[in-house]
Amino acid sequence: MLETSRLTLKVATLQEAPFMMELNSDPEVIRYTGDTPQSSILEAETVIKERLLPQFEKYRMGRFSVYLKDGTYIGWCGLRFFSEKNEVDLGYRLMKKYWGQGYASEASQICLKYGFETLKLKCIIAKAMPENIASIKVMQKLYMTFRGFHNDPTDPQGFIRYDITADEFKRCEK
Ligand SMILES: CC(C)(COP(=O)(O)OP(=O)(O)OC[C@H]1O[C@@H](n2cnc3c(N)ncnc32)[C@H](O)[C@@H]1OP(=O)(O)O)[C@@H](O)C(=O)NCCC(=O)NCCS
């Protein structure tokens, strides 16, 4: 579990499947993600069981569920390890009514700290579609560096890539 002044980040549980489905079925939320809308709680449960939880078990990292201090679920944020590329990716996705209040940046900052200080990672990347201004703003607020187009055939829409190293993170925290 990770804590910030306004947020609590927890490992996902199956109880969150209905919230995940609500989040992932909103066309505005998934507009710039390349995902298709989730249409059932079963689908959300499968993602939690088969994608989210194994990441925590194998690599001690994953997409955390993000809660306000009053216990309201607002979305997810966290790290994901892509073993085939040996790369750790920061991602975030919040319910629309919680956009624009600095939550994604706050949650991401504690995930970067966890990645660098606890997991001792050397570099963390993040990707976004060029049209996704809010996401790009988050990467910039985290002092990540723009690295151009992400040349990966698994990202069909041409995502742009940012990254930050452990040394850069340490310098920016001061
Ligand atoms: C991307 C996302 C997580 C950002 O969450 P958030 O909590 O609103 O982010 P923050 O408030 O921390 O920062 C967003 C910044 O972008 C700015 N912003 C948002 N939309 C903008 C726009 N259209 N033009 C200019 N700036 C914009 C905000 O003003 C804020 O900057 P500021 O703090 O300097 O005012 C949220 O929009 C979301 O869930 N989107 C859908 C899922 C998604 O696209 N995820 C990323 C995939 S790469």
Coordinates of N, CA, C and O and ligand atoms in Angstrom, one line a residue:
M1 N 0.8 -1.2 0.0 CA 0.0 0.0 0.0 C 0.9 1.3 0.0 O 1.9 1.3 0.7
L2 N 0.5 2.3 -0.8 CA 1.2 3.5 -0.8 C 0.3 4.6 -0.4 O -0.9 4.6 -0.7
E3 N 0.8 5.7 0.3 CA 0.0 6.8 0.8 C 0.6 8.1 0.3 O 1.8 8.3 0.3
T4 N -0.3 9.0 -0.1 CA 0.1 10.4 -0.3 C -0.8 11.2 0.6 O -1.6 10.7 1.4
S5 N -0.7 12.6 0.6 CA -1.5 13.4 1.5 C -3.0 13.2 1.2 O -3.8 13.2 2.1
R6 N -3.4 13.0 0.0 CA -4.8 12.9 -0.3 C -5.3 11.5 -0.8 O -6.5 11.2 -0.9
L7 N -4.3 10.6 -1.1 CA -4.7 9.3 -1.7 C -4.1 8.1 -1.0 O -3.0 8.2 -0.4
T8 N -4.8 7.0 -1.2 CA -4.2 5.7 -0.8 C -4.2 4.8 -2.0 O -5.2 4.7 -2.7
L9 N -3.1 4.1 -2.3 CA -3.0 3.2 -3.4 C -2.8 1.8 -2.9 O -2.0 1.5 -2.1
K10 N -3.7 0.9 -3.4 CA -3.8 -0.4 -2.8 C -3.7 -1.4 -4.0 O -4.1 -1.1 -5.1
V11 N -3.2 -2.6 -3.7 CA -3.2 -3.7 -4.7 C -4.7 -4.0 -5.0 O -5.5 -4.1 -4.0
A12 N -5.0 -4.2 -6.2 CA -6.4 -4.4 -6.6 C -6.9 -5.8 -6.0 O -6.2 -6.7 -5.8
T13 N -8.2 -5.8 -5.8 CA -8.9 -7.0 -5.4 C -10.1 -7.2 -6.3 O -10.6 -6.3 -7.0
L14 N -10.7 -8.4 -6.3 CA -11.8 -8.7 -7.1 C -13.0 -7.9 -6.8 O -13.9 -7.6 -7.6
Q15 N -13.1 -7.4 -5.5 CA -14.2 -6.5 -5.1 C -14.3 -5.2 -6.0 O -15.3 -4.6 -6.0
E16 N -13.1 -4.9 -6.5 CA -13.1 -3.6 -7.3 C -13.6 -3.8 -8.8 O -13.6 -2.8 -9.5
A17 N -13.9 -5.0 -9.2 CA -14.3 -5.3 -10.6 C -15.4 -4.4 -11.0 O -15.3 -3.8 -12.2
P18 N -16.5 -4.1 -10.3 CA -17.5 -3.2 -10.8 C -17.0 -1.8 -11.0 O -17.4 -1.2 -12.0
F19 N -16.1 -1.3 -10.2 CA -15.6 0.0 -10.4 C -14.7 0.1 -11.6 O -14.7 1.0 -12.4
M20 N -13.9 -1.0 -11.8 CA -13.0 -1.1 -12.9 C -13.9 -1.1 -14.2 O -13.5 -0.5 -15.2
M21 N -15.0 -1.9 -14.2 CA -15.8 -1.9 -15.4 C -16.4 -0.5 -15.7 O -16.4 -0.1 -16.8
E22 N -16.8 0.1 -14.6 CA -17.4 1.5 -14.8 C -16.3 2.4 -15.5 O -16.6 3.1 -16.4
L23 N -15.1 2.3 -14.9 CA -14.0 3.1 -15.5 C -13.7 2.8 -16.9 O -13.7 3.7 -17.8
N24 N -13.6 1.5 -17.2 CA -13.1 1.1 -18.5 C -14.2 1.0 -19.6 O -14.0 0.6 -20.7
S25 N -15.5 1.3 -19.2 CA -16.5 1.3 -20.2 C -16.9 2.7 -20.6 O -17.8 2.9 -21.4
D26 N -16.3 3.7 -20.0 CA -16.5 5.1 -20.3 C -15.7 5.5 -21.6 O -14.5 5.5 -21.5
P27 N -16.4 5.8 -22.7 CA -15.7 6.1 -23.9 C -14.7 7.2 -23.8 O -13.7 7.2 -24.5
E28 N -15.0 8.2 -23.0 CA -14.1 9.4 -22.8 C -12.8 9.0 -22.1 O -11.8 9.5 -22.4
V29 N -13.0 8.0 -21.1 CA -11.8 7.6 -20.4 C -10.9 6.8 -21.2 O -9.7 6.9 -21.2
I30 N -11.4 5.9 -22.1 CA -10.5 5.1 -22.9 C -10.2 5.6 -24.3 O -9.5 5.0 -25.0
R31 N -10.7 6.9 -24.5 CA -10.5 7.5 -25.8 C -9.1 7.4 -26.4 O -8.9 7.1 -27.5
Y32 N -8.1 7.7 -25.5 CA -6.7 7.8 -26.0 C -5.9 6.6 -25.5 O -4.7 6.7 -25.4
T33 N -6.5 5.5 -25.2 CA -5.7 4.4 -24.6 C -5.5 3.2 -25.6 O -4.7 2.4 -25.4
G34 N -6.3 3.2 -26.6 CA -6.2 2.1 -27.6 C -7.1 0.9 -27.1 O -7.1 -0.1 -27.8
D35 N -7.7 1.0 -25.9 CA -8.5 -0.1 -25.4 C -9.9 -0.1 -26.0 O -10.4 1.0 -26.3
T36 N -10.5 -1.3 -25.9 CA -12.0 -1.3 -26.3 C -12.7 -1.3 -24.9 O -12.2 -1.7 -23.9
P37 N -14.0 -0.8 -25.0 CA -14.7 -0.7 -23.7 C -14.9 -2.1 -23.0 O -15.2 -3.0 -23.8
Q38 N -14.8 -2.1 -21.7 CA -15.1 -3.3 -21.0 C -16.6 -3.5 -20.9 O -17.3 -2.5 -20.5
S39 N -17.1 -4.6 -21.1 CA -18.6 -4.7 -21.1 C -19.2 -5.6 -20.0 O -20.4 -5.7 -19.9
S40 N -18.3 -6.2 -19.2 CA -18.9 -7.0 -18.1 C -18.0 -7.1 -16.9 O -16.8 -6.9 -17.0
I41 N -18.6 -7.4 -15.8 CA -17.8 -7.4 -14.6 C -16.8 -8.6 -14.6 O -15.7 -8.6 -14.2
L42 N -17.3 -9.7 -15.3 CA -16.5 -10.9 -15.5 C -15.1 -10.5 -16.2 O -14.1 -10.9 -15.9
E43 N -15.3 -9.6 -17.3 CA -14.1 -9.2 -18.0 C -13.1 -8.4 -17.1 O -11.9 -8.6 -17.1
A44 N -13.7 -7.6 -16.2 CA -12.9 -6.8 -15.3 C -12.2 -7.7 -14.3 O -11.0 -7.6 -14.0
E45 N -13.0 -8.7 -13.8 CA -12.4 -9.7 -12.9 C -11.2 -10.5 -13.5 O -10.2 -10.7 -12.9
T46 N -11.4 -10.8 -14.8 CA -10.3 -11.5 -15.5 C -9.1 -10.7 -15.6 O -8.0 -11.2 -15.4
V47 N -9.2 -9.4 -15.9 CA -8.1 -8.5 -16.0 C -7.4 -8.4 -14.6 O -6.1 -8.5 -14.5
I48 N -8.2 -8.3 -13.6 CA -7.5 -8.3 -12.2 C -6.8 -9.6 -11.9 O -5.6 -9.5 -11.5
K49 N -7.4 -10.7 -12.2 CA -6.8 -12.0 -11.9 C -5.6 -12.3 -12.7 O -4.6 -12.8 -12.3
E50 N -5.8 -12.1 -14.1 CA -4.8 -12.6 -15.0 C -3.7 -11.5 -15.3 O -2.6 -11.9 -15.8
R51 N -4.0 -10.2 -15.1 CA -3.0 -9.3 -15.5 C -2.5 -8.5 -14.3 O -1.3 -8.3 -14.2
L52 N -3.4 -8.0 -13.5 CA -2.9 -7.1 -12.4 C -2.2 -7.9 -11.3 O -1.1 -7.6 -10.9
L53 N -2.9 -8.9 -10.8 CA -2.3 -9.6 -9.6 C -1.0 -10.3 -9.9 O -0.1 -10.3 -9.1
P54 N -0.9 -11.0 -11.0 CA 0.4 -11.7 -11.3 C 1.6 -10.7 -11.3 O 2.7 -11.0 -10.9
Q55 N 1.4 -9.4 -11.8 CA 2.4 -8.5 -11.7 C 2.9 -8.2 -10.3 O 4.1 -8.1 -10.1
F56 N 2.0 -8.1 -9.4 CA 2.4 -7.9 -8.0 C 3.1 -9.1 -7.4 O 4.1 -9.0 -6.7
E57 N 2.6 -10.3 -7.8 CA 3.2 -11.5 -7.2 C 4.6 -11.7 -7.8 O 5.5 -12.0 -7.0
K58 N 4.7 -11.5 -9.1 CA 6.1 -11.8 -9.7 C 7.1 -10.6 -9.5 O 8.2 -10.9 -9.4
Y59 N 6.6 -9.4 -9.6 CA 7.5 -8.3 -9.8 C 7.4 -7.2 -8.6 O 8.1 -6.2 -8.7
R60 N 6.5 -7.4 -7.7 CA 6.2 -6.5 -6.6 C 5.8 -5.1 -7.1 O 6.0 -4.1 -6.5
M61 N 5.2 -5.1 -8.3 CA 4.7 -3.8 -8.9 C 3.4 -4.1 -9.7 O 3.2 -5.3 -10.0
G62 N 2.7 -3.1 -9.9 CA 1.5 -3.3 -10.7 C 0.7 -2.0 -10.7 O 1.1 -1.0 -10.2
R63 N -0.5 -2.1 -11.3 CA -1.4 -0.9 -11.3 C -2.2 -0.9 -10.0 O -3.0 -1.8 -9.8
F64 N -1.9 0.0 -9.2 CA -2.6 0.1 -7.9 C -4.0 0.7 -8.1 O -4.2 1.6 -8.9
S65 N -4.9 0.3 -7.2 CA -6.2 1.0 -7.2 C -6.0 2.2 -6.4 O -5.4 2.2 -5.3
V66 N -6.6 3.3 -6.8 CA -6.4 4.6 -6.2 C -7.7 5.0 -5.5 O -8.8 5.1 -6.1
Y67 N -7.6 5.4 -4.2 CA -8.7 5.8 -3.3 C -8.5 7.1 -2.7 O -7.3 7.4 -2.3
L68 N -9.5 7.9 -2.6 CA -9.5 9.1 -1.7 C -9.5 8.6 -0.3 O -9.8 7.5 0.0
K69 N -9.1 9.5 0.6 CA -9.0 9.1 2.0 C -10.4 8.7 2.6 O -10.4 8.0 3.6
D70 N -11.5 9.1 2.0 CA -12.8 8.7 2.5 C -13.2 7.3 2.0 O -14.3 6.9 2.2
G71 N -12.3 6.7 1.2 CA -12.6 5.3 0.8 C -13.2 5.3 -0.6 O -13.6 4.2 -1.1
T72 N -13.3 6.4 -1.3 CA -13.9 6.5 -2.7 C -12.9 6.0 -3.7 O -11.8 6.5 -3.8
Y73 N -13.3 5.0 -4.5 CA -12.4 4.5 -5.6 C -12.4 5.5 -6.7 O -13.5 5.9 -7.1
I74 N -11.2 6.0 -7.2 CA -11.2 7.0 -8.2 C -10.5 6.5 -9.5 O -10.5 7.2 -10.5
G75 N -9.9 5.3 -9.5 CA -9.2 4.8 -10.7 C -8.0 4.0 -10.3 O -7.9 3.5 -9.2
W76 N -7.1 4.0 -11.3 CA -5.8 3.2 -11.0 C -4.6 4.0 -11.5 O -4.7 4.8 -12.4
C77 N -3.5 3.6 -10.9 CA -2.2 4.2 -11.3 C -1.1 3.3 -10.8 O -1.2 2.7 -9.8
G78 N -0.1 3.1 -11.6 CA 1.0 2.3 -11.2 C 2.0 1.8 -12.3 O 1.9 2.3 -13.4
L79 N 2.9 0.9 -11.9 CA 3.9 0.5 -12.7 C 3.6 -0.9 -13.3 O 2.9 -1.7 -12.7
R80 N 4.0 -1.1 -14.5 CA 3.8 -2.4 -15.2 C 5.1 -2.9 -15.8 O 5.7 -2.1 -16.6
F81 N 5.5 -4.1 -15.5 CA 6.8 -4.6 -16.1 C 6.4 -5.4 -17.4 O 5.6 -6.3 -17.4
F82 N 7.1 -5.0 -18.5 CA 7.0 -5.7 -19.8 C 8.2 -6.5 -19.9 O 9.3 -6.0 -20.3
S83 N 8.1 -7.9 -19.6 CA 9.3 -8.7 -19.6 C 10.0 -8.8 -20.9 O 11.2 -8.8 -21.1
E84 N 9.2 -8.8 -22.0 CA 9.8 -9.0 -23.4 C 10.6 -7.8 -23.8 O 11.5 -7.9 -24.6
K85 N 10.3 -6.6 -23.2 CA 11.1 -5.5 -23.5 C 12.0 -5.1 -22.4 O 12.8 -4.1 -22.5
N86 N 11.9 -5.7 -21.2 CA 12.6 -5.4 -20.0 C 12.4 -3.9 -19.7 O 13.4 -3.2 -19.4
E87 N 11.2 -3.5 -19.6 CA 10.8 -2.1 -19.5 C 9.7 -2.0 -18.4 O 8.8 -2.8 -18.4
V88 N 9.8 -0.9 -17.6 CA 8.7 -0.6 -16.7 C 8.0 0.6 -17.1 O 8.6 1.7 -17.3
D89 N 6.7 0.5 -17.2 CA 5.9 1.5 -17.7 C 5.0 2.1 -16.6 O 4.4 1.3 -15.8
L90 N 4.9 3.4 -16.5 CA 4.0 4.1 -15.6 C 2.7 4.3 -16.3 O 2.7 4.8 -17.5
G91 N 1.5 4.0 -15.7 CA 0.2 4.3 -16.3 C -0.7 4.8 -15.3 O -0.5 4.7 -14.1
Y92 N -1.8 5.5 -15.8 CA -2.8 6.1 -14.9 C -4.1 6.2 -15.6 O -4.1 6.5 -16.8
R93 N -5.2 6.0 -14.9 CA -6.5 6.1 -15.5 C -7.5 6.4 -14.4 O -7.6 5.7 -13.4
L94 N -8.2 7.6 -14.5 CA -9.1 8.0 -13.4 C -10.5 8.2 -13.9 O -10.7 8.5 -15.1
M95 N -11.5 8.0 -13.1 CA -12.9 8.3 -13.4 C -13.0 9.8 -13.7 O -12.3 10.6 -13.1
K96 N -13.8 10.1 -14.7 CA -13.8 11.5 -15.3 C -14.1 12.6 -14.2 O -13.5 13.6 -14.3
K97 N -15.0 12.3 -13.3 CA -15.3 13.3 -12.3 C -14.1 13.7 -11.4 O -14.2 14.7 -10.7
Y98 N -13.0 12.9 -11.4 CA -11.9 13.2 -10.6 C -10.7 13.8 -11.4 O -9.6 14.0 -10.9
W99 N -11.0 14.1 -12.7 CA -9.9 14.7 -13.5 C -9.6 16.2 -13.1 O -10.5 16.8 -12.5
G100 N -8.5 16.6 -13.4 CA -8.1 18.1 -13.2 C -7.9 18.5 -11.8 O -8.0 19.7 -11.5
Q101 N -7.7 17.6 -10.9 CA -7.5 18.0 -9.5 C -6.1 17.6 -9.0 O -5.8 17.5 -7.8
G102 N -5.2 17.2 -9.9 CA -3.9 16.8 -9.6 C -3.7 15.4 -9.0 O -2.6 15.0 -8.6
Y103 N -4.8 14.6 -9.1 CA -4.7 13.3 -8.5 C -3.7 12.3 -9.3 O -3.0 11.6 -8.7
A104 N -3.8 12.4 -10.6 CA -2.9 11.5 -11.4 C -1.4 11.8 -11.1 O -0.6 10.9 -11.0
S105 N -1.1 13.1 -11.0 CA 0.3 13.5 -10.8 C 0.7 13.0 -9.4 O 1.8 12.5 -9.2
E106 N -0.2 13.2 -8.4 CA 0.1 12.9 -7.0 C 0.4 11.3 -6.9 O 1.3 10.9 -6.3
A107 N -0.6 10.6 -7.5 CA -0.4 9.1 -7.4 C 0.8 8.6 -8.2 O 1.5 7.8 -7.7
S108 N 1.1 9.3 -9.3 CA 2.2 8.9 -10.1 C 3.5 9.1 -9.4 O 4.5 8.3 -9.5
Q109 N 3.6 10.3 -8.7 CA 4.8 10.6 -8.0 C 5.2 9.6 -7.0 O 6.3 9.2 -6.9
I110 N 4.2 9.1 -6.2 CA 4.5 8.1 -5.2 C 4.8 6.7 -5.9 O 5.7 6.0 -5.3
C111 N 4.3 6.5 -7.1 CA 4.6 5.2 -7.8 C 6.1 5.3 -8.3 O 6.8 4.3 -8.2
L112 N 6.5 6.5 -8.8 CA 7.9 6.6 -9.2 C 8.8 6.4 -8.0 O 9.8 5.7 -8.1
K113 N 8.5 7.0 -6.9 CA 9.3 6.9 -5.7 C 9.4 5.4 -5.3 O 10.5 5.0 -5.0
Y114 N 8.3 4.7 -5.3 CA 8.3 3.3 -5.0 C 9.2 2.5 -5.9 O 10.0 1.7 -5.6
G115 N 9.1 2.9 -7.2 CA 9.9 2.2 -8.3 C 11.3 2.4 -8.1 O 12.1 1.5 -8.2
F116 N 11.7 3.6 -7.8 CA 13.1 3.9 -7.7 C 13.7 3.6 -6.4 O 14.8 3.0 -6.3
E117 N 13.0 4.0 -5.3 CA 13.6 3.8 -4.0 C 13.4 2.4 -3.4 O 14.3 1.9 -2.7
T118 N 12.3 1.8 -3.6 CA 12.0 0.5 -3.0 C 12.5 -0.6 -4.0 O 13.2 -1.6 -3.6
L119 N 12.1 -0.5 -5.3 CA 12.4 -1.6 -6.2 C 13.8 -1.4 -6.9 O 14.3 -2.3 -7.6
K120 N 14.4 -0.2 -6.7 CA 15.7 0.1 -7.2 C 15.7 0.1 -8.8 O 16.7 -0.4 -9.3
L121 N 14.7 0.5 -9.4 CA 14.6 0.5 -10.9 C 15.6 1.6 -11.4 O 15.9 2.6 -10.7
K122 N 16.1 1.4 -12.6 CA 17.0 2.4 -13.2 C 16.3 3.4 -14.0 O 16.7 4.5 -14.1
C123 N 15.2 3.0 -14.7 CA 14.5 3.9 -15.6 C 13.0 3.5 -15.6 O 12.6 2.3 -15.6
I124 N 12.1 4.5 -15.7 CA 10.7 4.2 -15.9 C 10.2 5.0 -17.1 O 10.5 6.2 -17.2
I125 N 9.4 4.4 -17.9 CA 8.9 5.1 -19.1 C 7.4 5.3 -19.0 O 6.7 4.7 -18.1
A126 N 6.9 6.2 -19.8 CA 5.4 6.3 -19.9 C 5.1 6.7 -21.4 O 5.9 7.2 -22.1
K127 N 3.9 6.3 -21.8 CA 3.5 6.5 -23.2 C 2.2 7.1 -23.3 O 1.3 6.9 -22.4
A128 N 2.0 7.9 -24.4 CA 0.6 8.5 -24.5 C 0.4 8.8 -26.0 O 1.4 9.0 -26.8
M129 N -0.8 8.9 -26.4 CA -1.1 9.4 -27.8 C -0.8 10.9 -27.8 O -1.1 11.5 -26.8
P130 N -0.3 11.4 -28.9 CA 0.0 12.8 -28.9 C -1.1 13.7 -28.6 O -1.0 14.8 -28.2
E131 N -2.4 13.2 -28.9 CA -3.6 14.1 -28.6 C -3.9 14.1 -27.2 O -4.8 14.9 -26.8
N132 N -3.3 13.2 -26.3 CA -3.7 13.1 -24.9 C -3.0 14.1 -24.1 O -2.1 13.8 -23.3
I133 N -3.5 15.4 -24.2 CA -2.8 16.5 -23.5 C -2.7 16.3 -22.0 O -1.6 16.6 -21.4
A134 N -3.8 15.8 -21.4 CA -3.7 15.7 -19.9 C -2.7 14.7 -19.5 O -1.9 14.9 -18.6
S135 N -2.6 13.6 -20.3 CA -1.6 12.6 -19.9 C -0.1 13.1 -20.1 O 0.8 12.9 -19.3
I136 N 0.0 13.9 -21.2 CA 1.4 14.4 -21.5 C 1.7 15.4 -20.4 O 2.9 15.5 -19.9
K137 N 0.7 16.2 -20.0 CA 1.0 17.2 -18.9 C 1.4 16.5 -17.6 O 2.3 16.9 -16.9
V138 N 0.8 15.3 -17.3 CA 1.2 14.5 -16.1 C 2.7 14.1 -16.2 O 3.5 14.3 -15.3
M139 N 3.1 13.6 -17.4 CA 4.5 13.2 -17.6 C 5.4 14.4 -17.4 O 6.5 14.2 -16.8
Q140 N 5.0 15.5 -17.9 CA 5.9 16.7 -17.8 C 6.0 17.2 -16.4 O 7.0 17.6 -15.9
K141 N 4.8 17.1 -15.6 CA 4.9 17.5 -14.2 C 5.7 16.6 -13.4 O 6.2 17.0 -12.3
L142 N 5.9 15.4 -13.9 CA 6.8 14.4 -13.2 C 8.3 14.6 -13.6 O 9.1 13.8 -13.2
Y143 N 8.5 15.6 -14.4 CA 9.9 15.8 -14.9 C 10.4 14.7 -15.8 O 11.6 14.4 -15.9
M144 N 9.5 14.0 -16.5 CA 9.9 13.0 -17.4 C 10.4 13.7 -18.7 O 10.0 14.8 -19.0
T145 N 11.3 13.0 -19.5 CA 11.9 13.6 -20.7 C 11.2 13.0 -21.9 O 11.1 11.7 -22.0
F146 N 10.9 13.8 -22.9 CA 10.3 13.4 -24.1 C 11.3 12.7 -25.0 O 12.4 13.2 -25.2
R147 N 10.9 11.5 -25.5 CA 11.9 10.7 -26.3 C 11.4 10.4 -27.7 O 11.9 9.5 -28.3
G148 N 10.4 11.1 -28.1 CA 9.9 10.9 -29.5 C 8.9 9.8 -29.6 O 8.3 9.4 -28.6
F149 N 8.6 9.4 -30.8 CA 7.6 8.3 -31.0 C 8.1 7.0 -30.5 O 9.3 6.7 -30.6
H150 N 7.2 6.3 -29.9 CA 7.5 4.9 -29.4 C 7.4 3.9 -30.5 O 6.3 3.7 -30.9
N151 N 8.5 3.5 -31.0 CA 8.5 2.6 -32.1 C 8.2 1.1 -31.7 O 9.1 0.4 -31.5
D152 N 6.9 0.9 -31.6 CA 6.6 -0.5 -31.2 C 5.3 -0.9 -31.9 O 4.3 -0.3 -31.9
P153 N 5.5 -2.0 -32.7 CA 4.3 -2.5 -33.5 C 3.1 -2.8 -32.6 O 2.0 -2.9 -33.2
T154 N 3.3 -3.0 -31.3 CA 2.1 -3.3 -30.5 C 1.3 -2.1 -30.1 O 0.3 -2.2 -29.4
D155 N 1.9 -0.9 -30.4 CA 1.2 0.3 -30.2 C 0.7 0.9 -31.5 O 1.4 1.8 -32.1
P156 N -0.4 0.5 -32.0 CA -0.8 0.8 -33.4 C -1.0 2.3 -33.7 O -0.7 2.8 -34.8
Q157 N -1.4 3.1 -32.7 CA -1.7 4.5 -33.0 C -0.5 5.4 -32.9 O -0.6 6.6 -32.9
G158 N 0.7 4.9 -32.7 CA 1.9 5.8 -32.6 C 1.9 6.6 -31.4 O 1.7 7.8 -31.3
F159 N 2.2 5.9 -30.3 CA 2.3 6.6 -29.0 C 3.6 7.4 -28.9 O 4.6 6.9 -29.5
I160 N 3.6 8.5 -28.1 CA 4.9 9.1 -27.9 C 5.4 8.6 -26.5 O 4.6 8.1 -25.7
R161 N 6.7 8.8 -26.3 CA 7.3 8.1 -25.1 C 8.1 9.2 -24.3 O 8.7 10.1 -24.8
Y162 N 7.9 9.1 -23.0 CA 8.7 9.9 -22.1 C 9.4 8.9 -21.1 O 9.0 7.7 -21.0
D163 N 10.5 9.3 -20.5 CA 11.1 8.5 -19.5 C 11.8 9.3 -18.4 O 12.0 10.5 -18.6
I164 N 12.1 8.7 -17.3 CA 12.9 9.3 -16.2 C 13.8 8.2 -15.6 O 13.4 7.1 -15.4
T165 N 15.0 8.6 -15.3 CA 16.0 7.7 -14.7 C 15.9 7.9 -13.2 O 15.5 8.9 -12.7
A166 N 16.5 7.0 -12.5 CA 16.6 7.1 -11.0 C 17.4 8.3 -10.6 O 17.0 9.0 -9.7
D167 N 18.5 8.6 -11.3 CA 19.3 9.8 -11.0 C 18.4 11.1 -11.2 O 18.5 12.0 -10.4
E168 N 17.7 11.1 -12.3 CA 16.9 12.3 -12.6 C 15.8 12.5 -11.5 O 15.6 13.6 -11.1
F169 N 15.2 11.4 -11.1 CA 14.2 11.4 -10.1 C 14.8 12.0 -8.8 O 14.2 12.9 -8.2
K170 N 15.9 11.5 -8.4 CA 16.6 12.0 -7.2 C 16.8 13.5 -7.2 O 16.6 14.2 -6.3
R171 N 17.4 13.9 -8.4 CA 17.7 15.4 -8.5 C 16.4 16.2 -8.5 O 16.4 17.3 -7.9
C172 N 15.3 15.7 -9.1 CA 14.0 16.5 -9.1 C 13.3 16.5 -7.8 O 12.6 17.4 -7.5
E173 N 13.6 15.5 -7.0 CA 12.9 15.5 -5.6 C 13.5 16.5 -4.7 O 12.9 16.9 -3.7
K174 N 14.7 17.0 -5.0 CA 15.4 17.9 -4.0 C 14.8 19.3 -4.1 O 14.3 19.7 -5.1
Ligands
LIG1 C1 -4.7 11.4 -17.9 C2 -5.4 11.5 -16.6 C3 -5.1 10.3 -15.7 C4 -4.9 12.8 -15.9 O1 -5.5 12.8 -14.6 P1 -5.6 14.1 -13.7 O2 -5.8 13.8 -12.3 O3 -6.6 15.0 -14.3 O4 -4.2 14.8 -14.0 P2 -3.5 16.0 -13.2 O5 -4.7 16.9 -12.6 O6 -2.5 15.4 -12.2 O7 -2.8 16.7 -14.3 C5 -3.4 17.0 -15.6 C6 -2.8 18.3 -16.1 O8 -3.3 18.4 -17.5 C7 -3.9 19.6 -17.7 N1 -4.9 19.4 -18.7 C8 -5.9 18.5 -18.8 N2 -6.5 18.6 -20.0 C9 -5.9 19.5 -20.7 C10 -6.1 20.1 -22.0 N3 -7.1 19.6 -22.8 N4 -5.3 21.1 -22.4 C11 -4.3 21.5 -21.6 N5 -4.1 21.0 -20.3 C12 -4.9 20.1 -19.9 C13 -4.5 19.9 -16.3 O9 -4.8 21.3 -16.2 C14 -3.4 19.5 -15.4 O10 -2.3 20.4 -15.5 P3 -2.1 21.5 -14.2 O11 -1.9 20.7 -13.0 O12 -0.8 22.2 -14.7 O13 -3.3 22.4 -14.2 C15 -7.0 11.6 -16.8 O14 -7.2 12.6 -17.7 C16 -7.5 10.3 -17.3 O15 -7.8 9.4 -16.6 N6 -7.7 10.2 -18.7 C17 -8.2 9.0 -19.3 C18 -7.3 7.8 -19.2 C19 -6.0 8.1 -19.9 O16 -6.0 8.8 -21.0 N7 -4.9 7.7 -19.3 C20 -3.6 7.9 -19.9 C21 -3.3 7.0 -21.0 S1 -1.7 7.4 -21.7

